[in-house]
Amino acid sequence: MSSVLVSTTINGDPIEFACPPEETLLDSLRDRVGLTGVKEGCGTGDCGSCSVTLDGRLMCSCLVLSAEVEGRQVGTVEGMVENGQLHPLQESFIDNAALQCGICTPGFLIAANALLERNPSPTEKEIRYALAGNLCRCTGYDKIVRAVQVASKEMRKKSKKTKKK
Amino acid sequence: MGNDTSYTDQKFEQVGRRVRRPDGVDKVTGRAKYGADAYAPGQLVGLILRSPHAHARIKKIDISKAEKLPGVKAVVTCEDLPDLTGGNRGMMDILENCMARGRALYDGHAVAAVAAVDKTIAKQALKLIKVTYEKLPHVTDVDEAMEADAPVVQDFVFTSGVEPKPTKPSNVSGISQFGHGDVDAGFAEADVIVEKSYKTEQTHQGYIEPHACLANMSSDGSGELWVTTQGHFVFRNVCSTLLGIDIAKLKVTASEIGGGFGGKTHVWMEPVALVLSRKANRPVKLVMTRDEVFKASGPTCSTSIDVKIGAKKDGTITAASASLRYQNGAFPANWGMIGAMTAYACYDLKNVKTVGYDVLVNRPKVAAYRAPSAPMAAFGVESTMDLMAGKLGMDPVEFRIKNAAKEGTRASYGPVYGPIGIGPTLEAVKKHPHMRAKLKKNQGRGMACGFWFNFGGQTCTDLNIGIDGTVSLTVGTIDVGGSRASLSLIAAEELGIDYEQVKASVADTASLGHNDMTEGSRGTFSSGMATIFAARNAVEVMKGRAAKMWDIPVEDVVWENGGAKATGKAHSNLPPLTLKEIAAKSPQTGGPIAGHNETVADNAGVSFASHICDVEVDPETGSTRVIRYTVIQDAGKAIHPDYVEGQFQGGAAQGIGWALNEEYIYGKDGTLQNPGFLDYRIPVCSDLPFIDTEILEIPNPNHPYGVRGVGETSIVPPLAAIGNAVSNAVGVRLNHIPMSPPRILKALDEQAGG
């Protein structure tokens, strides 16, 4: 049993770790890198709790082998706070009570952020379909969709202000 | 002097605010620690070997090869979990469910477990354990299990509730009967009688976080357990009993919980983690896979129900009866009894009789699932209510209003109701704009009602005031959906301070007295009550301190607007002292300031809801979409309205999944065919519309703020509401849940052909 050495960038930081070749990115992030904000709900790519971005693209980290992220950029929920400030989506999830137990929240935040980067003003339907890969059992999704709507508005306002400057 | 629990009808400053929850930032940044997020130095990976058979005798378990594998630190079987239950059969059932003893009773039943230095080695070790099985006949269907020639699941089970006492073991563990009046006479009086039989399939709570724990036993016999649970004090007591540990020597810390819905009120594997740790003398982390969650942590019952209702032409129900058969998995329970209690709880009936049957099958031990047993009974009764309204030519809402229970009604399960919300929720349905919205082709509207008892239970709360005037509120009920915010609002209200000055947390079992589970919608009701009394207790202490600071008799001090005020002309020159000022002086006036309360929170007010639902059925595929949904429920008093709405919406969504998609599918061999979220499909975001809510507030007279539990009732009406809507959309009435596309297509084909 020989390990592979993986050099990668996680939330902007250079990270190296060794792991068995069959280990998933989910297990390495949690057990070797210490990023337990990435959650395991199923291990089969059905629940989205382990959502991360890989070179900016939304992925289930349980379906990616750690060896595959060599030299690439991984983004997790722990990287969403910038300069000590919560991301507008994070603020909106708290303000709009979009979480109950909160286990699915990191995955939803990553997926919603991936959506808003691609489409800054999604319709309700576009939000619902973009988040259809993330399971939530507490909320019935109502307040999650509303929180994403509020955040997208906030982010558009902010980006207008930045452009004016 | 006892605490006065009666409703005060006071004006609120803090209660009712939609504040940010105290655990919000942790949960949006990934800092919050759930069951699988704890790590201990030297920890091992635990894994469980499970039976691939529905029912089998375990002839031999050979662990010798697994034990010899380098890196394996412990292998355990039932030999390592001796019977210390002292004849307590309930405890024995928990132990036997954690680890099979001679017989595997269902697909997924644990037979052995390992702890190794890493996951790879632990997996190899599982493969090296050789189990010799002798397959036995099995039964997984509730009706088949009741037949005379069915394989007997447990030979110690004799039907209770029948005379004379049976001499042969049976899969029917109990028969229970509820009601009053004379149903035969009532049916004889009826102008119209409707009879119908129903089936509902087994569903899982589907919490996104699998069961997980970190067990750490010391060689001195004491231990620690970190676990995702709805009740760490109960888990401590159960694990202590099963492993022979003194209660005080096992400290259980509850992690953040990633959903429970009743499924995390039961001990499934924690004793195994503790015994692995004890044998290995190292910490052991044990986390279920999703496959294990489906196979070996309890789903709810599948059921088979017969309903009969008789009514006069004017819509008065003259008699109602039901026979309710619930399968409880491989261990005895009383879910059928509870179904029989709830079935007709919404109505004021002169003659009513329900009989519940509790039945064993070769499926996992059934667990509580949000208002457990009530949704299936309501599916049968509320579907039949619509059929009856149709036969009478009455509006279904008017028909229900005419027969609705009210204050003074004797409930079908025994007690006489105080002020209740069923009538008001039905009146609110009538007035709701949803009822007047236009429908298109293949769309239909349905409504249904639901009931849940609610529960209070043992509760213990501490409130400590810091030297800076901020307040630590320490509770023992697990926060499943925002209760720390609600309880902080209550503490702030009582003390007369701002919400931001209070921080609530959940204590471990070494830091607070016993608390029952967060179950029965009791979290905010019971810990809220204990918080009120703990705060009042602290106020008395602070009045004493203020009196000391002023050097006046304590009788001349009152508490107003978050501070002490001296009363009477003699003290008119004394400016009020704020909580902060009193706290700052506490080292000089008698030391720390705290309030405590220990109580059994009785008289949780019963809860009622009425739901309205619009569906669209695609006649080509049989697929059904919910296009509009409204929940109207009595909350007594909504402490934090956001999280009350959240409970209404979440319960409705679970009910929608149950009604349309979710189902345990067993093969002929008795094994579960769909133990994963791909094939057991819970509603996703694109399946659902926004779920509208209307909170009614009919105060519970037995809570100072009027609070009723709100967590469970919302899952009760959806099954029937959707069934009624489908019937109104395409003219077929489905009597089998879930109303999945194949079942709807079959019904449509039969309608077209017949």
CSV table of C-alpha atoms in Angstrom, one decimal, chain A:
chain,number,residue,atom,x,y,z
A,1,MET,CA,0.0,0.0,0.0
A,2,SER,CA,1.8,3.1,-1.2
A,3,SER,CA,0.5,6.6,-0.8
A,4,VAL,CA,0.4,9.4,-3.4
A,5,LEU,CA,1.7,12.9,-2.6
A,6,VAL,CA,-0.8,15.6,-3.7
A,7,SER,CA,0.2,19.2,-4.2
A,8,THR,CA,-2.7,21.4,-4.6
A,9,THR,CA,-4.2,24.8,-3.8
A,10,ILE,CA,-7.1,25.0,-1.3
A,11,ASN,CA,-8.9,28.2,-0.7
A,12,GLY,CA,-5.9,30.0,-2.1
A,13,ASP,CA,-3.3,28.3,0.1
A,14,PRO,CA,-0.7,25.8,-1.1
A,15,ILE,CA,-1.4,22.5,0.5
A,16,GLU,CA,0.5,19.1,0.3
A,17,PHE,CA,-0.7,15.8,1.7
A,18,ALA,CA,-0.1,12.1,1.2
A,19,CYS,CA,-3.0,9.7,0.9
A,20,PRO,CA,-3.9,6.3,-0.5
A,21,PRO,CA,-4.6,6.4,-4.2
A,22,GLU,CA,-8.2,5.4,-3.8
A,23,GLU,CA,-9.0,8.1,-1.2
A,24,THR,CA,-11.6,10.7,-2.1
A,25,LEU,CA,-11.1,14.4,-2.0
A,26,LEU,CA,-13.9,14.5,0.6
A,27,ASP,CA,-12.0,12.2,3.0
A,28,SER,CA,-8.7,14.1,2.4
A,29,LEU,CA,-10.2,17.5,3.0
A,30,ARG,CA,-11.9,16.3,6.2
A,31,ASP,CA,-9.3,13.9,7.7
A,32,ARG,CA,-6.0,15.3,6.4
A,33,VAL,CA,-6.5,19.0,5.7
A,34,GLY,CA,-8.9,19.6,8.6
A,35,LEU,CA,-11.6,21.2,6.5
A,36,THR,CA,-14.6,19.6,8.2
A,37,GLY,CA,-17.0,22.2,6.7
A,38,VAL,CA,-17.2,19.8,3.8
A,39,LYS,CA,-19.8,17.3,4.9
A,40,GLU,CA,-20.5,13.7,4.0
A,41,GLY,CA,-24.2,13.0,3.6
A,42,CYS,CA,-24.1,10.0,1.2
A,43,GLY,CA,-20.7,9.4,-0.4
A,44,THR,CA,-22.4,8.7,-3.7
A,45,GLY,CA,-22.9,12.1,-5.3
A,46,ASP,CA,-26.6,12.3,-4.5
A,47,CYS,CA,-26.8,14.9,-1.7
A,48,GLY,CA,-24.4,17.7,-2.5
A,49,SER,CA,-23.3,18.2,1.2
A,50,CYS,CA,-19.7,17.7,0.1
A,51,SER,CA,-19.9,20.3,-2.7
A,52,VAL,CA,-16.6,22.1,-3.5
A,53,THR,CA,-15.3,24.0,-6.5
A,54,LEU,CA,-12.6,22.5,-8.6
A,55,ASP,CA,-11.0,25.2,-10.8
A,56,GLY,CA,-14.2,27.1,-10.3
A,57,ARG,CA,-16.5,24.3,-11.3
A,58,LEU,CA,-19.0,22.8,-8.8
A,59,MET,CA,-18.2,19.2,-7.8
A,60,CYS,CA,-19.2,16.6,-5.3
A,61,SER,CA,-15.9,16.0,-3.5
A,62,CYS,CA,-17.0,12.4,-2.7
A,63,LEU,CA,-16.8,11.7,-6.5
A,64,VAL,CA,-13.3,13.1,-7.0
A,65,LEU,CA,-10.1,11.2,-6.1
A,66,SER,CA,-7.6,13.3,-4.2
A,67,ALA,CA,-4.9,12.3,-6.7
A,68,GLU,CA,-7.0,14.2,-9.4
A,69,VAL,CA,-6.6,17.6,-7.7
A,70,GLU,CA,-2.9,17.7,-8.2
A,71,GLY,CA,-2.0,21.2,-9.3
A,72,ARG,CA,-5.6,22.4,-9.3
A,73,GLN,CA,-7.6,25.0,-7.3
A,74,VAL,CA,-10.0,23.6,-4.7
A,75,GLY,CA,-12.6,25.9,-3.0
A,76,THR,CA,-14.6,25.0,0.1
A,77,VAL,CA,-17.0,26.8,2.4
A,78,GLU,CA,-14.1,27.8,4.7
A,79,GLY,CA,-12.8,30.0,1.8
A,80,MET,CA,-15.9,32.0,1.5
A,81,VAL,CA,-15.1,34.5,4.2
A,82,GLU,CA,-13.0,37.3,2.8
A,83,ASN,CA,-11.0,39.7,5.0
A,84,GLY,CA,-13.0,38.6,8.0
A,85,GLN,CA,-16.3,39.5,6.2
A,86,LEU,CA,-19.0,36.9,5.6
A,87,HIS,CA,-19.9,36.5,2.0
A,88,PRO,CA,-23.3,38.1,1.1
A,89,LEU,CA,-24.8,34.6,0.7
A,90,GLN,CA,-23.6,33.6,4.2
A,91,GLU,CA,-25.2,36.8,5.6
A,92,SER,CA,-28.4,36.2,3.7
A,93,PHE,CA,-28.7,32.6,4.9
A,94,ILE,CA,-28.5,33.8,8.5
A,95,ASP,CA,-30.8,36.8,8.0
A,96,ASN,CA,-33.4,34.8,6.2
A,97,ALA,CA,-33.3,31.7,8.4
A,98,ALA,CA,-32.3,29.5,5.5
A,99,LEU,CA,-30.8,26.9,7.8
A,100,GLN,CA,-32.3,24.8,10.5
A,101,CYS,CA,-29.9,22.0,11.3
A,102,GLY,CA,-27.3,23.5,9.0
A,103,ILE,CA,-25.6,20.3,7.8
A,104,CYS,CA,-26.5,20.9,4.2
A,105,THR,CA,-25.7,24.7,4.4
A,106,PRO,CA,-22.0,24.6,3.3
A,107,GLY,CA,-23.0,22.6,0.2
A,108,PHE,CA,-25.8,25.0,-0.6
A,109,LEU,CA,-23.6,28.0,-0.1
A,110,ILE,CA,-21.0,26.6,-2.5
A,111,ALA,CA,-23.6,25.6,-5.1
A,112,ALA,CA,-25.4,29.0,-4.8
A,113,ASN,CA,-22.2,30.9,-5.2
A,114,ALA,CA,-21.3,28.8,-8.3
A,115,LEU,CA,-24.7,29.8,-9.7
A,116,LEU,CA,-24.4,33.5,-9.0
A,117,GLU,CA,-20.9,33.7,-10.5
A,118,ARG,CA,-22.3,32.2,-13.7
A,119,ASN,CA,-25.7,34.0,-13.5
A,120,PRO,CA,-25.9,37.0,-11.2
A,121,SER,CA,-29.7,37.5,-11.6
A,122,PRO,CA,-31.3,34.0,-11.7
A,123,THR,CA,-35.0,33.5,-11.7
A,124,GLU,CA,-36.7,31.4,-9.0
A,125,LYS,CA,-36.8,28.5,-11.4
A,126,GLU,CA,-33.1,28.8,-12.3
A,127,ILE,CA,-32.2,28.9,-8.6
A,128,ARG,CA,-34.3,25.8,-7.9
A,129,TYR,CA,-32.7,23.8,-10.8
A,130,ALA,CA,-29.2,25.0,-9.9
A,131,LEU,CA,-29.7,23.8,-6.3
A,132,ALA,CA,-31.5,20.6,-7.2
A,133,GLY,CA,-28.3,18.6,-6.6
A,134,ASN,CA,-28.2,19.6,-2.9
A,135,LEU,CA,-30.6,17.9,-0.5
A,136,CYS,CA,-32.1,19.7,2.5
A,137,ARG,CA,-34.5,17.8,4.7
A,138,CYS,CA,-35.3,20.6,7.2
A,139,THR,CA,-36.5,23.6,5.3
A,140,GLY,CA,-38.6,22.5,2.3
A,141,TYR,CA,-36.1,24.8,0.5
A,142,ASP,CA,-38.5,27.8,0.8
A,143,LYS,CA,-36.2,30.1,2.9
A,144,ILE,CA,-33.1,28.8,1.0
A,145,VAL,CA,-34.4,30.0,-2.4
A,146,ARG,CA,-35.5,33.3,-0.8
A,147,ALA,CA,-32.0,33.8,0.8
A,148,VAL,CA,-30.4,33.3,-2.6
A,149,GLN,CA,-32.7,35.8,-4.2
A,150,VAL,CA,-31.9,38.4,-1.5
A,151,ALA,CA,-28.2,37.7,-1.8
A,152,SER,CA,-28.2,38.0,-5.6
A,153,LYS,CA,-29.9,41.4,-5.3
A,154,GLU,CA,-27.3,42.5,-2.7
A,155,MET,CA,-24.4,41.3,-4.8
A,156,ARG,CA,-25.7,43.1,-7.9
A,157,LYS,CA,-26.1,46.3,-5.9
A,158,LYS,CA,-22.6,46.0,-4.6
A,159,SER,CA,-21.1,45.3,-8.0
A,160,LYS,CA,-22.9,48.3,-9.4
A,161,LYS,CA,-21.3,50.5,-6.6
A,162,THR,CA,-17.8,49.0,-7.3
A,163,LYS,CA,-18.2,49.7,-11.1
A,164,LYS,CA,-19.2,53.3,-10.4
A,165,LYS,CA,-16.1,53.8,-8.3
